[in-house]
């Protein structure tokens, strides 16, 4: 299929008139049958209609065959975080005859759900199919599908909030809103993170040096489907007191 009209060629006769029909019992016509669409494929019977000096002559038959053109649909790659809904799947098409706009019904799909682990998943054809549209006949084409890839990435734990340091050196915070990230860790200054709960006593670490002392709190990833949160911080200034004896 190329959108153009096609017919048969017949030559080599002398005298009489070439005639055509598309069935063995049809009416002969001086007009050549043509075909544009796949559905126009047909067998054309040919004869030379005799004149005063020639008898009718059967010239056999020829076939107009219009085969389907390949139209390629390529799915766009997509990504999302673990636990999120799948994005809308999109695609591009190529191979249609110039001036024709392909029409589709249905949609692409994937096996990945909100609980699917981090990884790569095929975006498959699903129910996507060609359909007739304005100036477009689906039967003229064969749809060839090129799959895409959905990449599920690790979800970031939500950052704890409202970190505070009491005068007694206790560190408090509001836990991460990501329910799976229920374990929290705390560090003072450049120290190491240690698992703790809000209200933990960090007085000795905080007062181990003077000046501005920072405290960082993170929500820990429970597994490979998550990554640690950003650190929430607070700071306190430690002042050395000197007592003079009387």
mmCIF file of N, CA and C in Angstrom, residues 126-200:
data_model
loop_
_atom_site.group_PDB
_atom_site.id
_atom_site.type_symbol
_atom_site.label_atom_id
_atom_site.label_comp_id
_atom_site.label_asym_id
_atom_site.label_seq_id
_atom_site.Cartn_x
_atom_site.Cartn_y
_atom_site.Cartn_z
ATOM 1 N N UNK A 126 -0.374 -3.924 24.994
ATOM 2 C CA UNK A 126 -1.681 -3.880 25.635
ATOM 3 C C UNK A 126 -2.807 -3.990 24.633
ATOM 4 N N UNK A 127 -3.738 -3.054 24.685
ATOM 5 C CA UNK A 127 -4.893 -3.084 23.776
ATOM 6 C C UNK A 127 -4.742 -2.119 22.606
ATOM 7 N N UNK A 128 -3.565 -1.511 22.468
ATOM 8 C CA UNK A 128 -3.378 -0.530 21.403
ATOM 9 C C UNK A 128 -3.542 -1.171 20.028
ATOM 10 N N UNK A 129 -4.351 -0.569 19.198
ATOM 11 C CA UNK A 129 -4.605 -1.102 17.857
ATOM 12 C C UNK A 129 -4.942 0.043 16.917
ATOM 13 N N UNK A 130 -4.778 -0.219 15.626
ATOM 14 C CA UNK A 130 -5.161 0.760 14.608
ATOM 15 C C UNK A 130 -6.669 0.780 14.442
ATOM 16 N N UNK A 131 -7.181 1.931 14.096
ATOM 17 C CA UNK A 131 -8.615 2.082 13.855
ATOM 18 C C UNK A 131 -8.784 3.076 12.708
ATOM 19 N N UNK A 132 -9.877 2.967 11.985
ATOM 20 C CA UNK A 132 -10.134 3.900 10.895
ATOM 21 C C UNK A 132 -10.267 5.322 11.428
ATOM 22 N N UNK A 133 -9.725 6.272 10.681
ATOM 23 C CA UNK A 133 -9.846 7.681 11.037
ATOM 24 C C UNK A 133 -10.088 8.497 9.787
ATOM 25 N N UNK A 134 -10.077 9.799 9.937
ATOM 26 C CA UNK A 134 -10.290 10.679 8.792
ATOM 27 C C UNK A 134 -9.165 10.492 7.775
ATOM 28 N N UNK A 135 -9.484 9.990 6.602
ATOM 29 C CA UNK A 135 -8.479 9.769 5.573
ATOM 30 C C UNK A 135 -7.518 8.635 5.881
ATOM 31 N N UNK A 136 -7.848 7.818 6.853
ATOM 32 C CA UNK A 136 -6.953 6.717 7.260
ATOM 33 C C UNK A 136 -7.757 5.423 7.364
ATOM 34 N N UNK A 137 -7.296 4.385 6.660
ATOM 35 C CA UNK A 137 -7.958 3.079 6.695
ATOM 36 C C UNK A 137 -7.018 2.088 7.375
ATOM 37 N N UNK A 138 -7.432 1.610 8.526
ATOM 38 C CA UNK A 138 -6.571 0.739 9.338
ATOM 39 C C UNK A 138 -6.159 -0.521 8.584
ATOM 40 N N UNK A 139 -7.055 -1.048 7.755
ATOM 41 C CA UNK A 139 -6.784 -2.306 7.056
ATOM 42 C C UNK A 139 -5.643 -2.192 6.042
ATOM 43 N N UNK A 140 -5.226 -0.973 5.726
ATOM 44 C CA UNK A 140 -4.114 -0.795 4.800
ATOM 45 C C UNK A 140 -2.754 -0.994 5.469
ATOM 46 N N UNK A 141 -2.748 -1.201 6.794
ATOM 47 C CA UNK A 141 -1.503 -1.258 7.543
ATOM 48 C C UNK A 141 -1.426 -2.478 8.457
ATOM 49 N N UNK A 142 -0.201 -2.893 8.712
ATOM 50 C CA UNK A 142 0.104 -3.853 9.765
ATOM 51 C C UNK A 142 0.849 -3.110 10.857
ATOM 52 N N UNK A 143 0.387 -3.221 12.088
ATOM 53 C CA UNK A 143 1.029 -2.517 13.196
ATOM 54 C C UNK A 143 2.203 -3.343 13.726
ATOM 55 N N UNK A 144 3.371 -2.730 13.747
ATOM 56 C CA UNK A 144 4.564 -3.349 14.331
ATOM 57 C C UNK A 144 4.910 -2.575 15.600
ATOM 58 N N UNK A 145 5.026 -3.263 16.719
ATOM 59 C CA UNK A 145 5.195 -2.589 18.013
ATOM 60 C C UNK A 145 6.621 -2.762 18.551
ATOM 61 N N UNK A 146 7.212 -1.664 18.983
ATOM 62 C CA UNK A 146 8.517 -1.682 19.644
ATOM 63 C C UNK A 146 8.318 -1.281 21.097
ATOM 64 N N UNK A 147 8.614 -2.203 22.001
ATOM 65 C CA UNK A 147 8.319 -1.970 23.412
ATOM 66 C C UNK A 147 9.212 -0.884 24.020
ATOM 67 N N UNK A 148 8.722 -0.299 25.101
ATOM 68 C CA UNK A 148 9.494 0.647 25.890
ATOM 69 C C UNK A 148 9.834 0.032 27.235
ATOM 70 N N UNK A 149 10.507 0.802 28.079
ATOM 71 C CA UNK A 149 10.909 0.323 29.397
ATOM 72 C C UNK A 149 10.426 1.288 30.479
ATOM 73 N N UNK A 150 9.775 0.725 31.479
ATOM 74 C CA UNK A 150 9.426 1.486 32.681
ATOM 75 C C UNK A 150 10.476 1.182 33.735
ATOM 76 N N UNK A 151 11.161 2.205 34.205
ATOM 77 C CA UNK A 151 12.170 2.036 35.245
ATOM 78 C C UNK A 151 11.594 2.492 36.581
ATOM 79 N N UNK A 152 11.543 1.564 37.524
ATOM 80 C CA UNK A 152 11.073 1.878 38.881
ATOM 81 C C UNK A 152 12.300 2.160 39.737
ATOM 82 N N UNK A 153 12.394 3.373 40.247
ATOM 83 C CA UNK A 153 13.533 3.789 41.055
ATOM 84 C C UNK A 153 13.174 3.759 42.542
ATOM 85 N N UNK A 154 14.199 3.784 43.374
ATOM 86 C CA UNK A 154 13.971 3.763 44.820
ATOM 87 C C UNK A 154 13.285 5.052 45.267
ATOM 88 N N UNK A 155 12.342 4.911 46.180
ATOM 89 C CA UNK A 155 11.636 6.069 46.730
ATOM 90 C C UNK A 155 12.447 6.657 47.879
ATOM 91 N N UNK A 156 12.495 7.961 47.939
ATOM 92 C CA UNK A 156 13.240 8.626 49.006
ATOM 93 C C UNK A 156 12.350 8.776 50.234
ATOM 94 N N UNK A 157 12.880 8.355 51.382
ATOM 95 C CA UNK A 157 12.134 8.541 52.632
ATOM 96 C C UNK A 157 11.925 10.035 52.872
ATOM 97 N N UNK A 158 10.742 10.381 53.329
ATOM 98 C CA UNK A 158 10.461 11.786 53.653
ATOM 99 C C UNK A 158 11.343 12.227 54.819
ATOM 100 N N UNK A 159 11.803 13.460 54.766
ATOM 101 C CA UNK A 159 12.712 13.995 55.779
ATOM 102 C C UNK A 159 11.977 14.264 57.089
ATOM 103 N N UNK A 160 12.559 13.845 58.219
ATOM 104 C CA UNK A 160 11.965 14.192 59.524
ATOM 105 C C UNK A 160 11.898 15.720 59.658
ATOM 106 N N UNK A 161 11.036 16.182 60.527
ATOM 107 C CA UNK A 161 10.871 17.629 60.705
ATOM 108 C C UNK A 161 10.962 17.992 62.181
ATOM 109 N N UNK A 162 11.003 19.304 62.405
ATOM 110 C CA UNK A 162 10.932 19.889 63.760
ATOM 111 C C UNK A 162 12.019 19.366 64.696
ATOM 112 N N UNK A 163 13.247 19.265 64.184
ATOM 113 C CA UNK A 163 14.350 18.837 65.043
ATOM 114 C C UNK A 163 14.661 19.950 66.053
ATOM 115 N N UNK A 164 14.821 19.570 67.304
ATOM 116 C CA UNK A 164 15.108 20.550 68.359
ATOM 117 C C UNK A 164 16.053 19.934 69.376
ATOM 118 N N UNK A 165 16.828 20.808 70.039
ATOM 119 C CA UNK A 165 17.759 20.378 71.090
ATOM 120 C C UNK A 165 17.360 21.096 72.369
ATOM 121 N N UNK A 166 17.056 20.352 73.395
ATOM 122 C CA UNK A 166 16.674 20.964 74.674
ATOM 123 C C UNK A 166 17.928 21.406 75.424
ATOM 124 N N UNK A 167 17.723 22.221 76.469
ATOM 125 C CA UNK A 167 18.863 22.676 77.273
ATOM 126 C C UNK A 167 19.519 21.526 78.010
ATOM 127 N N UNK A 168 18.794 20.431 78.143
ATOM 128 C CA UNK A 168 19.364 19.264 78.806
ATOM 129 C C UNK A 168 20.061 18.339 77.806
ATOM 130 N N UNK A 169 20.098 18.748 76.520
ATOM 131 C CA UNK A 169 20.799 17.954 75.521
ATOM 132 C C UNK A 169 19.985 16.832 74.915
ATOM 133 N N UNK A 170 18.683 16.887 75.092
ATOM 134 C CA UNK A 170 17.834 15.872 74.454
ATOM 135 C C UNK A 170 17.421 16.349 73.060
ATOM 136 N N UNK A 171 17.452 15.420 72.112
ATOM 137 C CA UNK A 171 17.114 15.745 70.726
ATOM 138 C C UNK A 171 15.737 15.176 70.407
ATOM 139 N N UNK A 172 14.850 16.037 69.929
ATOM 140 C CA UNK A 172 13.495 15.603 69.559
ATOM 141 C C UNK A 172 13.241 15.950 68.098
ATOM 142 N N UNK A 173 12.294 15.246 67.504
ATOM 143 C CA UNK A 173 11.908 15.496 66.112
ATOM 144 C C UNK A 173 10.558 14.858 65.827
ATOM 145 N N UNK A 174 9.989 15.231 64.709
ATOM 146 C CA UNK A 174 8.781 14.568 64.206
ATOM 147 C C UNK A 174 9.211 13.559 63.152
ATOM 148 N N UNK A 175 8.762 12.314 63.322
ATOM 149 C CA UNK A 175 9.208 11.238 62.437
ATOM 150 C C UNK A 175 8.832 11.477 60.975
ATOM 151 N N UNK A 176 9.545 10.783 60.097
ATOM 152 C CA UNK A 176 9.261 10.810 58.665
ATOM 153 C C UNK A 176 7.814 10.398 58.415
ATOM 154 N N UNK A 177 7.206 11.042 57.434
ATOM 155 C CA UNK A 177 5.829 10.690 57.082
ATOM 156 C C UNK A 177 5.762 9.454 56.184
ATOM 157 N N UNK A 178 6.926 8.933 55.767
ATOM 158 C CA UNK A 178 6.951 7.689 54.999
ATOM 159 C C UNK A 178 6.870 6.534 55.987
ATOM 160 N N UNK A 179 5.727 5.874 56.030
ATOM 161 C CA UNK A 179 5.482 4.864 57.066
ATOM 162 C C UNK A 179 6.500 3.735 57.046
ATOM 163 N N UNK A 180 6.992 3.377 55.864
ATOM 164 C CA UNK A 180 7.962 2.284 55.779
ATOM 165 C C UNK A 180 9.309 2.673 56.374
ATOM 166 N N UNK A 181 9.583 3.962 56.437
ATOM 167 C CA UNK A 181 10.877 4.450 56.944
ATOM 168 C C UNK A 181 10.738 4.820 58.418
ATOM 169 N N UNK A 182 10.464 3.829 59.235
ATOM 170 C CA UNK A 182 10.157 4.078 60.648
ATOM 171 C C UNK A 182 11.383 4.136 61.543
ATOM 172 N N UNK A 183 12.529 3.706 61.025
ATOM 173 C CA UNK A 183 13.767 3.760 61.809
ATOM 174 C C UNK A 183 14.474 5.080 61.549
ATOM 175 N N UNK A 184 14.885 5.750 62.635
ATOM 176 C CA UNK A 184 15.567 7.030 62.515
ATOM 177 C C UNK A 184 16.941 6.957 63.158
ATOM 178 N N UNK A 185 17.853 7.748 62.623
ATOM 179 C CA UNK A 185 19.207 7.787 63.160
ATOM 180 C C UNK A 185 19.627 9.231 63.405
ATOM 181 N N UNK A 186 20.488 9.403 64.407
ATOM 182 C CA UNK A 186 20.928 10.726 64.840
ATOM 183 C C UNK A 186 22.457 10.746 64.900
ATOM 184 N N UNK A 187 23.028 11.878 64.535
ATOM 185 C CA UNK A 187 24.451 12.080 64.771
ATOM 186 C C UNK A 187 24.680 13.513 65.232
ATOM 187 N N UNK A 188 25.744 13.691 65.978
ATOM 188 C CA UNK A 188 26.139 15.012 66.454
ATOM 189 C C UNK A 188 27.406 15.423 65.726
ATOM 190 N N UNK A 189 27.392 16.604 65.142
ATOM 191 C CA UNK A 189 28.534 17.141 64.397
ATOM 192 C C UNK A 189 28.980 16.146 63.337
ATOM 193 N N UNK A 190 30.245 15.788 63.313
ATOM 194 C CA UNK A 190 30.776 14.881 62.295
ATOM 195 C C UNK A 190 30.842 13.439 62.773
ATOM 196 N N UNK A 191 30.117 13.155 63.842
ATOM 197 C CA UNK A 191 30.102 11.794 64.371
ATOM 198 C C UNK A 191 29.354 10.826 63.464
ATOM 199 N N UNK A 192 29.154 9.623 63.938
ATOM 200 C CA UNK A 192 28.466 8.587 63.163
ATOM 201 C C UNK A 192 26.991 8.552 63.531
ATOM 202 N N UNK A 193 26.179 8.164 62.547
ATOM 203 C CA UNK A 193 24.758 8.017 62.811
ATOM 204 C C UNK A 193 24.514 6.797 63.695
ATOM 205 N N UNK A 194 23.563 6.937 64.622
ATOM 206 C CA UNK A 194 23.166 5.825 65.482
ATOM 207 C C UNK A 194 21.648 5.821 65.589
ATOM 208 N N UNK A 195 21.071 4.644 65.581
ATOM 209 C CA UNK A 195 19.613 4.518 65.665
ATOM 210 C C UNK A 195 19.118 5.068 66.991
ATOM 211 N N UNK A 196 18.036 5.826 66.946
ATOM 212 C CA UNK A 196 17.497 6.440 68.164
ATOM 213 C C UNK A 196 16.043 6.788 67.949
ATOM 214 N N UNK A 197 15.371 7.145 69.029
ATOM 215 C CA UNK A 197 13.998 7.637 68.955
ATOM 216 C C UNK A 197 13.970 9.065 69.464
ATOM 217 N N UNK A 198 12.942 9.780 69.077
ATOM 218 C CA UNK A 198 12.819 11.175 69.475
ATOM 219 C C UNK A 198 12.881 11.291 70.997
ATOM 220 N N UNK A 199 13.669 12.276 71.477
ATOM 221 C CA UNK A 199 13.853 12.466 72.913
ATOM 222 C C UNK A 199 15.153 11.873 73.426
ATOM 223 N N UNK A 200 15.976 11.324 72.524
ATOM 224 C CA UNK A 200 17.229 10.679 72.909
ATOM 225 C C UNK A 200 18.154 11.689 73.589
#
